[in-house]
Amino acid sequence: MESEDKKKTQEMKTDLNLLLECLKYQMDNPLSQKEALITIHSVCQQNNNAGVYFREIGGLMFVKNLAKSSAHSMVKEAALYTLGAVAEQNVYCQQTLCTSELFEDLIGYLSDNNSNTNLKRMSIYVILGLVSNNRTGQMLVKKTGCITVLSQLFKTVLPEYELNFSDKDVFQNYQLWSSVCSTLCVCVNNPQNDENQVFCSSLFPHANDWLVNCIKPEIVRPICSFIGLTLANNTYVQKYFVSVGGLDVLSQVLVQLESDSHKTLSSAKLAVVVAKTVDACIANNPTFGVILSKYSIVSKLLTLLLYDSLDSGEKFSIILTLGHCTEDCEENQYDLFKSNGLPLMIQILTDSQNEELSKAATFVLYNCNKIAEKLSQNLGDYSLDENEAQQLEAINFKEKNLEGYWKKAKEILHRIEQLEREENEESMQEKYKNNVSSVNIDTQETLKHLCANSFCGGPKTEDKGKEQPKNLQNFKFRELMSKTCTSDQMKILLKNANPVNACCRESEKNKVLYKTNSNCNLNLHEQTTLEKKKFVSSSSDYVFKQPAPAVKNKKQLPETDPFTLCSDIINKEVITFIATDNSKLLKYRCSGCIAVGKSLNSRNFSKLLHSCSYQCDRHKVIMETEDRYKSELRKSLICNKKVLLTPRRRKRLNTESAASGEISECI
């Protein structure tokens, strides 16, 4: 293997020696010299060490002098082409050729009107080889004024915006212009040269004119490369580019290309190139993103990102541009949310296997963290463009109209419910008037039945069918009570009628009785005779002091306690009586509503409601529910034999339950 390498190296050296001799002895034959120069170029391209050996044998300086002294254009072109290739291939050759003398010679070729286009192209090619990755070459190109000549060529080589590449002259001029763009790019970057960047920024207006008038890939790509490298990491140049309208022009071009990307794939790929240039412009100045929000660039970039035909590198450039757009611009962040960019970033972050794509997506999500919190609180605090502001105003106007319609609908519904309640109240009043006469007639009989059922057990179970139904009796009795008792007496009666609030006491016969208010008996006295008064008082005591129901055994549960049924009906009837007779007072607030500011709890609030002469609908429902719950709770506590009691209290409870069972059987 080593012998083969040595053999190839020896052959390369032999060839270069022969070619150099050919150049020296064929001075009168330009065609042979041209062929020899092209062969030297080919040998140097195939072997990296060939350029070093060619420099050692003096061939590099001979070709340099030949390019300067030859009278034949083809020889000059071939010599410059060889010098450029060798300088580009080998850094030692580049350092040898990088002199002010050579730059001045090259400026002469470019400035001479007699030089053909191809000779100028070869001269620019040499400049490119000398400046690329060479800070010394960048300094010399500025010092010698070569960069000034290049900038003039950038402006003048293509005089017209309409390019017909089928024309040979136009095509050659375009190739020269493209070479100038490439050389200017290496003059300002790689490595970065701030002075050359500032100098080349003077070409931005001309570049903007080209982008406005010609959106062809052959024009857009070189100009975007030139603008992007001239802007890179230089805030001063970036601000100048924005000041001359460059960012607006790039945004317009990007919008146009994104629109054309639906038809051709080449437009999508060209839009990515423009996006890279936009990113270079705002990378160090995120505040410039406000300009992009006017053109909805974020939504356009998200659309491009959805194309499967783009490779991972192109998608990375798009996401990175999105990151810089949303870094310090709430308008673009909002546009990202509105265009469903957040789910897309999350999908890329979770599904992509490319680490660079994941990092770029994380960058975008991090930028949108704060705006996400703000949007969750209020979506209307961001200054948008005029079109979006008008759309939001229209939406808000529609929402206000709908809100007005909803209010009207609720008012109508409330009015309908109010009319239904009034109609129900009128029907209840009519029903009450129709039953008053029958209630007065059957009052005494009802009281007798209730008293008999409470005291002596009345008729047995088999005789119950012969009695008047209990529901009718209870109804008649509560009608009488509603008629005779005043509102103050009614609330006391209602409180005492509640099984939970009623107090229990033992008698010698183990009968639990409930107290009632004597004022009710006084009112009954006004409605009945003296003899009936005593009967009604004694019977009403037993009606309201019915012992608590008890379970005789585990298998058989007691029948429905008439007192419980009667008290529930009385509660409802008293409330109905208060609601109907005091309908004028419903518009005022009840005690429960007035006492909101006071210190209330479950105990004193219940007492407050029961002591109120009338209640609003809400507190009326609360009071009824509480009374019904307490009644059921008391029953369950008494009837449940699993309650843990002391032996003494269990014995007493068993005695009371036995007595209650006897009363229940009598009933």
XYZ file of C-alpha atoms in Angstrom:
667
model
C 0.000 0.000 0.000
C 2.804 2.395 0.882
C 4.613 1.525 -2.309
C 1.501 2.368 -4.311
C 1.163 5.737 -2.579
C 4.784 6.495 -3.240
C 4.333 5.466 -6.808
C 1.313 7.797 -7.221
C 3.149 10.644 -5.551
C 6.135 10.128 -7.829
C 3.896 10.062 -10.883
C 2.182 13.289 -9.720
C 5.515 15.037 -9.329
C 6.654 13.834 -12.744
C 3.471 15.105 -14.378
C 3.716 18.539 -12.748
C 7.355 18.907 -13.811
C 6.505 18.032 -17.389
C 3.483 20.359 -17.439
C 5.526 23.255 -16.070
C 8.190 22.670 -18.768
C 5.448 22.645 -21.360
C 4.216 26.023 -20.177
C 7.685 27.492 -20.377
C 8.486 26.172 -23.861
C 5.082 26.747 -25.446
C 4.925 30.506 -25.054
C 4.036 30.956 -28.708
C 1.267 28.371 -28.549
C -1.568 29.688 -26.369
C -3.752 26.675 -27.027
C -1.109 24.283 -25.700
C -0.593 26.517 -22.686
C -4.303 26.519 -22.026
C -4.427 22.735 -22.157
C -1.408 22.435 -19.872
C -2.966 24.813 -17.318
C -6.226 22.865 -17.304
C -4.270 19.641 -16.785
C -2.375 21.203 -13.862
C -5.736 22.199 -12.330
C -6.992 18.635 -12.699
C -3.894 17.146 -11.034
C -4.121 19.569 -8.091
C -7.803 18.705 -7.576
C -7.044 14.980 -7.397
C -4.164 15.237 -4.910
C -4.028 17.614 -1.964
C -0.236 17.569 -1.904
C 0.048 18.471 -5.573
C -0.458 22.195 -4.931
C 2.277 22.227 -2.298
C 4.740 20.501 -4.660
C 3.751 22.788 -7.519
C 4.492 25.784 -5.276
C 7.865 24.293 -4.274
C 9.020 23.885 -7.858
C 8.061 27.503 -8.626
C 5.086 26.642 -10.769
C 2.616 28.756 -8.748
C 4.528 32.019 -9.248
C 5.148 31.204 -12.917
C 1.394 30.793 -13.540
C 0.743 34.046 -11.676
C 3.186 35.931 -13.905
C 1.808 34.202 -16.966
C -1.702 35.461 -16.176
C -0.338 38.979 -15.915
C 1.980 38.988 -18.933
C 0.186 36.867 -21.501
C -1.430 38.721 -24.338
C -3.898 35.980 -25.024
C -7.203 36.111 -23.199
C -7.660 32.347 -23.135
C -4.280 31.925 -21.422
C -5.132 34.593 -18.873
C -8.458 32.917 -18.113
C -6.874 29.458 -17.781
C -4.068 30.784 -15.575
C -6.491 32.605 -13.237
C -8.702 29.551 -13.103
C -5.720 27.425 -12.025
C -4.631 29.953 -9.399
C -8.122 30.122 -7.909
C -8.424 26.339 -7.702
C -5.008 25.916 -6.086
C -5.688 28.716 -3.549
C -9.044 27.201 -2.697
C -7.548 23.720 -2.340
C -4.439 24.462 -0.295
C -3.973 27.026 2.457
C -0.213 27.354 1.846
C -0.813 28.309 -1.748
C -3.512 30.751 -0.571
C -1.061 32.498 1.765
C 1.548 32.673 -0.976
C -0.823 34.284 -3.443
C -2.530 36.630 -0.952
C -0.646 39.812 -1.795
C -1.654 43.372 -2.561
C 0.007 43.068 -5.955
C -2.271 40.246 -7.059
C -5.403 42.055 -5.805
C -4.405 45.122 -7.799
C -3.922 43.015 -10.915
C -7.326 41.492 -10.405
C -8.894 44.922 -9.956
C -7.324 45.882 -13.303
C -8.952 42.936 -15.055
C -12.353 43.764 -13.525
C -12.177 47.465 -14.312
C -10.975 47.096 -17.892
C -13.835 47.507 -20.303
C -11.980 45.406 -22.839
C -11.988 42.402 -20.526
C -14.574 39.900 -21.542
C -17.126 38.449 -19.126
C -15.295 35.158 -18.783
C -12.033 36.886 -17.794
C -13.872 38.872 -15.138
C -15.459 35.699 -13.848
C -12.032 34.046 -13.513
C -10.694 37.116 -11.722
C -13.571 37.020 -9.243
C -12.929 33.306 -8.804
C -9.366 34.033 -7.713
C -10.589 36.687 -5.250
C -13.025 34.161 -3.853
C -10.221 31.624 -3.337
C -7.961 34.188 -1.656
C -10.584 35.657 0.744
C -12.439 32.503 1.720
C -11.617 31.546 5.362
C -8.786 34.080 5.317
C -8.920 37.210 7.467
C -5.827 38.597 5.737
C -7.538 38.319 2.387
C -10.646 40.113 3.779
C -8.449 42.975 4.974
C -6.608 43.228 1.644
C -9.830 43.195 -0.370
C -10.992 46.210 1.635
C -7.598 47.931 1.701
C -6.947 47.647 -2.025
C -10.450 48.795 -2.940
C -11.322 45.495 -4.538
C -14.579 45.325 -2.568
C -15.617 48.645 -4.070
C -15.195 47.262 -7.567
C -17.217 44.212 -6.602
C -20.050 46.363 -5.251
C -20.167 48.305 -8.515
C -20.394 45.103 -10.473
C -23.233 43.992 -8.182
C -25.226 47.047 -9.195
C -24.389 47.253 -12.907
C -23.938 43.748 -14.292
C -27.694 43.120 -14.541
C -29.301 46.304 -15.800
C -32.780 44.885 -16.322
C -35.116 43.022 -13.997
C -36.526 40.894 -16.810
C -34.073 38.062 -17.375
C -34.080 35.903 -20.468
C -31.667 33.096 -19.738
C -32.019 31.727 -23.231
C -29.959 34.732 -24.366
C -26.268 33.837 -24.177
C -25.093 37.322 -23.149
C -27.752 37.610 -20.450
C -26.839 34.212 -19.113
C -23.112 35.075 -19.000
C -23.854 38.357 -17.220
C -26.002 36.490 -14.716
C -23.135 34.058 -14.039
C -20.813 37.019 -13.451
C -23.357 38.662 -11.113
C -23.816 35.394 -9.214
C -20.014 35.115 -8.781
C -19.922 38.671 -7.442
C -22.611 37.815 -4.875
C -20.690 34.764 -3.722
C -17.442 36.747 -3.396
C -19.144 39.518 -1.405
C -20.525 36.853 0.932
C -17.046 35.555 1.779
C -15.776 39.109 2.153
C -18.176 39.799 5.049
C -18.349 36.428 6.755
C -16.441 33.258 7.559
C -14.736 34.747 9.395
C -17.042 37.640 10.215
C -15.678 41.047 9.243
C -17.621 43.961 10.740
C -16.012 46.612 8.513
C -16.851 44.755 5.340
C -20.384 44.144 6.625
C -20.938 47.839 7.163
C -19.538 48.613 3.705
C -21.707 46.019 1.982
C -24.831 47.253 3.794
C -24.885 50.114 1.300
C -26.064 47.571 -1.285
C -29.292 46.771 0.646
C -31.544 49.229 -1.230
C -30.441 47.765 -4.551
C -31.001 44.239 -3.259
C -34.502 45.217 -2.079
C -35.347 46.523 -5.534
C -34.384 43.202 -7.062
C -36.507 41.253 -4.590
C -39.517 43.451 -5.231
C -39.280 43.234 -9.016
C -38.024 39.690 -9.584
C -39.014 36.709 -7.443
C -37.049 34.072 -9.316
C -34.925 31.432 -7.602
C -31.870 32.537 -9.650
C -32.160 36.022 -8.099
C -33.674 35.338 -4.688
C -31.143 32.730 -3.564
C -27.943 34.797 -4.178
C -29.469 37.972 -2.722
C -30.783 36.189 0.371
C -27.359 34.645 0.944
C -25.704 38.033 0.613
C -28.207 39.770 2.941
C -28.132 36.967 5.518
C -24.327 36.871 5.797
C -24.030 40.655 5.812
C -26.584 40.883 8.641
C -25.273 38.010 10.725
C -24.413 38.952 14.333
C -24.247 42.667 13.544
C -26.969 44.685 15.267
C -25.960 47.935 13.579
C -26.330 46.462 10.098
C -29.585 44.759 11.114
C -31.077 48.059 12.246
C -30.007 49.700 9.001
C -31.572 46.915 6.959
C -34.861 47.368 8.804
C -34.677 51.141 8.401
C -34.477 50.855 4.594
C -37.503 48.542 4.528
C -35.611 45.332 3.990
C -37.575 43.292 6.521
C -40.866 44.385 4.999
C -39.627 43.351 1.559
C -38.532 39.933 2.814
C -41.900 39.465 4.517
C -43.752 40.270 1.313
C -41.581 37.859 -0.667
C -42.159 35.139 1.936
C -45.926 35.641 1.808
C -45.884 35.424 -1.984
C -43.741 32.290 -2.032
C -45.880 30.602 0.624
C -48.923 31.286 -1.515
C -47.183 29.779 -4.560
C -45.937 26.786 -2.552
C -49.353 25.153 -2.859
C -48.662 24.828 -6.584
C -44.943 24.087 -6.800
C -42.490 22.506 -4.385
C -39.678 24.815 -5.543
C -41.573 27.797 -4.111
C -41.761 26.108 -0.708
C -38.022 25.438 -0.695
C -37.312 29.004 -1.816
C -39.572 30.275 0.982
C -37.347 28.416 3.446
C -34.329 30.330 2.091
C -36.149 33.627 2.652
C -37.136 32.462 6.157
C -33.467 31.882 6.972
C -32.689 35.449 5.915
C -35.527 36.775 8.076
C -34.151 34.792 10.998
C -30.685 36.317 10.515
C -32.252 39.776 10.626
C -34.182 39.332 13.906
C -31.881 36.913 15.738
C -30.107 39.681 17.669
C -33.106 42.053 17.723
C -36.246 40.078 18.656
C -38.213 43.333 18.877
C -38.174 43.476 15.075
C -40.681 40.628 15.211
C -43.449 43.225 15.487
C -42.891 44.043 11.806
C -43.410 40.400 10.902
C -46.715 40.294 12.786
C -48.192 42.720 10.247
C -47.758 40.069 7.558
C -48.781 37.052 9.722
C -45.397 35.479 9.082
C -45.845 33.002 11.932
C -48.905 31.435 10.335
C -47.081 31.259 6.984
C -44.136 29.483 8.587
C -46.467 27.002 10.278
C -48.032 26.251 6.907
C -44.605 25.595 5.393
C -43.730 23.365 8.314
C -46.559 20.990 7.399
C -44.994 20.070 4.032
C -43.630 16.538 4.134
C -41.391 17.237 1.147
C -39.098 19.448 3.250
C -36.097 17.765 4.823
C -35.165 17.964 8.495
C -32.655 20.777 7.899
C -35.270 22.973 6.240
C -37.803 22.270 8.996
C -35.163 23.131 11.576
C -34.626 26.513 9.897
C -38.379 27.195 9.980
C -38.754 26.273 13.661
C -35.689 28.337 14.586
C -37.213 31.318 12.773
C -40.444 30.754 14.710
C -38.436 30.761 17.923
C -36.862 34.134 17.162
C -40.209 35.535 15.979
C -41.883 34.627 19.268
C -38.934 35.376 21.542
C -39.930 38.916 22.468
C -43.107 39.619 20.507
C -46.501 38.907 22.081
C -48.288 39.512 18.763
C -46.388 36.660 17.130
C -46.921 34.480 20.198
C -50.651 35.099 19.986
C -50.526 34.360 16.245
C -48.818 31.052 17.052
C -51.636 30.130 19.447
C -54.305 31.235 17.012
C -52.778 29.162 14.191
C -52.628 26.000 16.369
C -48.856 26.137 16.424
C -48.606 24.979 20.020
C -49.956 21.436 19.367
C -47.675 21.211 16.323
C -44.608 22.106 18.412
C -45.591 19.540 21.031
C -46.026 16.891 18.337
C -42.591 17.650 16.879
C -41.075 17.543 20.348
C -42.582 14.140 21.136
C -42.426 12.407 17.750
C -39.214 13.689 16.186
C -36.039 11.661 16.573
C -33.932 14.629 15.476
C -32.303 16.269 18.468
C -31.933 19.631 16.717
C -35.630 19.747 15.868
C -36.530 18.895 19.459
C -34.335 21.688 20.803
C -35.820 24.215 18.382
C -39.385 23.164 19.311
C -38.506 23.488 23.002
C -37.242 27.001 22.302
C -40.593 27.966 20.769
C -42.585 26.427 23.624
C -40.444 28.232 26.188
C -41.117 31.563 24.485
C -44.860 30.970 24.626
C -44.935 30.051 28.308
C -45.715 33.529 29.624
C -48.200 34.390 26.912
C -50.053 31.163 27.671
C -50.579 32.307 31.252
C -51.783 35.714 30.100
C -54.152 34.251 27.543
C -55.679 32.023 30.189
C -56.634 35.183 32.107
C -57.548 37.569 29.342
C -57.387 37.185 25.563
C -58.116 40.789 24.750
C -55.073 42.684 26.011
C -52.889 42.447 22.896
C -52.514 44.974 20.119
C -53.181 43.171 16.861
C -53.203 44.385 13.279
C -56.152 46.329 11.915
C -57.823 43.371 10.229
C -57.650 41.181 13.326
C -58.802 44.090 15.510
C -61.828 44.569 13.282
C -62.563 40.851 13.406
C -62.312 40.813 17.194
C -64.571 43.867 17.416
C -67.130 42.128 15.207
C -66.957 39.015 17.380
C -67.341 41.055 20.551
C -70.283 42.923 19.036
C -71.972 39.645 18.150
C -71.325 38.304 21.622
C -72.849 41.432 23.153
C -75.907 41.056 20.954
C -76.235 37.425 21.930
C -75.824 38.397 25.556
C -78.682 40.875 25.176
C -80.834 38.205 23.594
C -80.036 35.845 26.446
C -81.029 38.471 28.989
C -84.315 39.075 27.223
C -84.958 35.354 27.019
C -84.260 34.958 30.738
C -86.588 37.847 31.543
C -89.324 36.276 29.463
C -88.778 32.912 31.133
C -88.850 34.539 34.571
C -92.073 36.339 33.663
C -93.635 33.075 32.489
C -92.685 31.350 35.736
C -94.072 34.274 37.735
C -97.370 34.100 35.852
C -97.537 30.367 36.476
C -96.987 30.928 40.207
C -99.689 33.585 40.318
C -102.040 31.267 38.478
C -101.286 28.481 40.951
C -101.875 30.845 43.865
C -105.237 31.926 42.430
C -106.263 28.313 41.979
C -105.220 27.564 45.547
C -107.273 30.526 46.805
C -110.305 29.343 44.880
C -109.824 25.843 46.244
C -109.455 27.307 49.724
C -112.712 29.298 49.403
C -114.575 26.238 48.126
C -113.402 24.147 51.058
C -113.904 26.715 53.826
C -117.583 25.884 54.260
C -116.996 22.162 54.322
C -114.101 22.649 56.728
C -116.262 24.596 59.181
C -118.906 21.902 59.115
C -116.547 18.981 59.627
C -114.188 20.614 62.124
C -115.750 19.187 65.239
C -116.091 15.739 63.743
C -112.467 15.817 62.618
C -111.259 16.796 66.053
C -113.288 14.033 67.625
C -111.780 11.463 65.282
C -108.275 12.723 65.902
C -108.794 12.718 69.650
C -110.277 9.251 69.615
C -107.403 7.962 67.521
C -104.874 9.558 69.819
C -106.380 8.559 73.208
C -108.461 5.455 73.139
C -107.112 3.890 70.060
C -110.425 4.550 68.271
C -111.534 1.864 65.907
C -109.263 -1.110 65.306
C -107.426 -1.777 62.128
C -110.314 -3.676 60.645
C -112.642 -0.704 61.305
C -110.434 1.877 59.615
C -112.199 1.501 56.365
C -115.317 2.862 57.926
C -113.658 6.046 59.111
C -113.214 9.180 57.172
C -109.799 9.142 55.428
C -107.014 10.576 57.519
C -105.727 12.818 54.757
C -109.121 14.517 54.552
C -109.266 14.903 58.312
C -105.812 16.399 58.479
C -106.656 18.716 55.612
C -109.803 19.974 57.340
C -108.015 20.416 60.623
C -105.176 22.477 59.140
C -107.733 24.638 57.308
C -109.286 25.443 60.652
C -105.930 26.204 62.172
C -104.991 28.397 59.238
C -108.238 30.300 59.614
C -108.182 30.836 63.343
C -104.548 31.488 64.199
C -102.801 34.773 63.581
C -99.479 34.934 61.780
C -97.479 35.272 65.030
C -99.301 32.322 66.506
C -98.776 30.375 63.289
C -95.009 30.555 63.476
C -95.095 29.404 67.116
C -97.498 26.634 66.158
C -95.248 25.591 63.287
C -92.221 25.536 65.566
C -93.967 23.465 68.209
C -95.421 21.121 65.607
C -91.938 20.078 64.428
C -91.092 16.664 65.955
C -87.409 17.608 66.365
C -88.070 20.890 68.157
C -90.841 19.444 70.347
C -89.742 18.406 73.820
C -90.367 14.983 75.245
C -91.239 14.236 78.796
C -92.116 11.162 80.761
C -95.378 10.601 82.521
C -96.265 7.908 85.014
C -97.973 6.015 82.212
C -94.843 6.421 79.963
C -96.707 8.632 77.437
C -94.625 11.304 75.704
C -96.553 14.535 75.164
C -95.746 17.701 73.210
C -96.553 21.217 74.302
C -98.373 23.667 72.147
C -99.052 27.344 72.436
C -101.965 28.445 74.585
C -102.633 31.363 72.268
C -103.944 28.933 69.683
C -106.420 27.591 72.240
C -107.566 31.152 72.935
C -108.247 31.673 69.274
C -110.115 28.387 69.162
C -112.175 29.622 72.074
C -113.282 32.625 70.007
C -114.507 30.320 67.237
C -116.218 27.643 69.318
C -118.386 27.396 72.439
C -117.085 27.062 75.968
C -117.756 23.337 76.029
C -116.060 22.791 72.709
C -113.127 24.837 73.847
C -112.174 22.345 76.560
C -112.620 19.466 74.202
C -110.596 21.086 71.458
C -107.836 22.148 73.850
C -107.492 18.693 75.325
C -107.692 17.016 71.965
C -105.300 19.422 70.318
C -102.802 18.768 73.091
C -102.925 15.112 72.201
C -102.840 15.874 68.544
C -99.617 17.874 68.896
C -98.198 15.713 71.676
C -98.441 12.351 70.010
C -95.776 9.964 71.347
C -92.876 9.127 69.093
C -93.396 5.998 67.055
C -91.533 2.874 68.170
C -90.813 -0.465 66.601
C -92.573 -3.371 68.256
C -90.281 -5.952 66.797
C -87.689 -6.362 64.065
C -90.047 -7.874 61.548
C -92.978 -5.519 61.834
C -92.604 -1.756 61.470
C -95.195 0.619 62.956
C -97.810 2.187 60.759
C -97.551 5.819 59.674
C -97.779 8.071 62.690
C -100.849 10.319 62.311
C -99.079 13.130 64.139
C -96.158 13.107 61.680
C -98.492 13.142 58.732
C -100.630 15.809 60.352
C -97.633 18.001 61.274
C -96.218 17.876 57.736
C -99.562 18.877 56.302
C -99.950 21.626 58.910
C -96.521 22.985 58.011
C -97.371 23.186 54.356
C -100.822 24.624 54.985
C -99.583 27.300 57.366
C -96.942 28.354 54.847
C -99.558 28.395 52.091
C -101.888 30.444 54.289
C -99.137 32.941 55.022
C -98.164 33.112 51.334
C -101.747 33.684 50.170
C -102.978 36.021 52.901
C -99.803 38.065 52.909
C -99.066 38.091 49.191
C -98.506 41.801 49.381
C -95.554 41.253 51.687
C -93.715 38.884 49.305
C -92.034 41.732 47.588
C -90.235 42.609 50.832
C -87.246 40.747 52.159
C -87.763 38.113 54.862
C -85.816 37.917 58.121
C -83.449 35.362 56.603
C -82.500 37.809 53.847
C -82.158 40.808 56.188
C -79.954 38.958 58.692
C -77.230 38.027 56.170
C -74.684 40.286 57.807
C -75.224 38.831 61.276
C -73.373 35.935 62.827
C -75.522 32.939 61.940
C -75.222 29.195 62.281
C -77.417 26.156 61.709
C -79.245 26.634 65.027
C -80.073 30.325 65.275
C -80.776 30.576 61.525
C -83.473 27.893 61.796
C -85.054 29.706 64.753
C -84.899 32.968 62.829
C -86.740 31.462 59.867
C -89.402 29.839 62.040
C -89.992 33.092 63.918
C -90.509 35.035 60.693
C -94.093 35.802 59.785
C -93.365 35.227 56.131
C -90.484 33.900 54.059
C -89.164 34.459 50.580
C -89.345 31.525 48.163
C -85.752 30.443 48.792
C -85.905 30.482 52.590
C -89.356 28.903 52.518
C -87.907 25.914 50.655
C -84.959 25.802 53.069
C -87.307 25.749 56.099
C -89.537 23.053 54.630
C -86.551 20.888 53.736
C -85.014 21.310 57.189
C -88.269 20.410 58.960
C -88.764 17.381 56.769
C -85.175 16.265 57.313
C -85.365 16.680 61.101
C -88.599 14.695 61.203
C -87.083 11.821 59.269
C -83.880 12.017 61.316
C -85.761 11.780 64.568
C -87.715 8.766 63.350
C -84.568 6.976 62.224
C -82.763 7.690 65.501
C -85.625 6.367 67.609
C -86.412 3.365 65.415
C -82.806 2.242 64.996
C -82.013 -0.281 67.733
C -78.333 -0.280 66.821
C -77.797 3.064 68.548
C -75.285 2.667 71.358
C -76.899 3.587 74.695
C -76.076 2.982 78.311
C -78.031 0.124 79.935
C -80.116 2.562 81.921
C -81.076 4.661 78.882
C -81.723 1.528 76.781
C -84.113 0.220 79.419
C -85.905 3.541 79.493
C -86.083 3.653 75.694
C -87.488 0.105 75.611
C -90.151 1.093 78.120
C -91.065 4.161 76.067
C -91.097 2.123 72.859
C -93.431 -0.440 74.423
C -95.819 2.317 75.490
C -95.663 3.894 72.051
C -96.383 0.516 70.504
C -99.547 0.165 72.528
C -100.716 3.607 71.408
C -99.913 2.751 67.799
C -102.018 -0.402 68.045
C -104.896 1.602 69.425
C -104.602 3.998 66.520
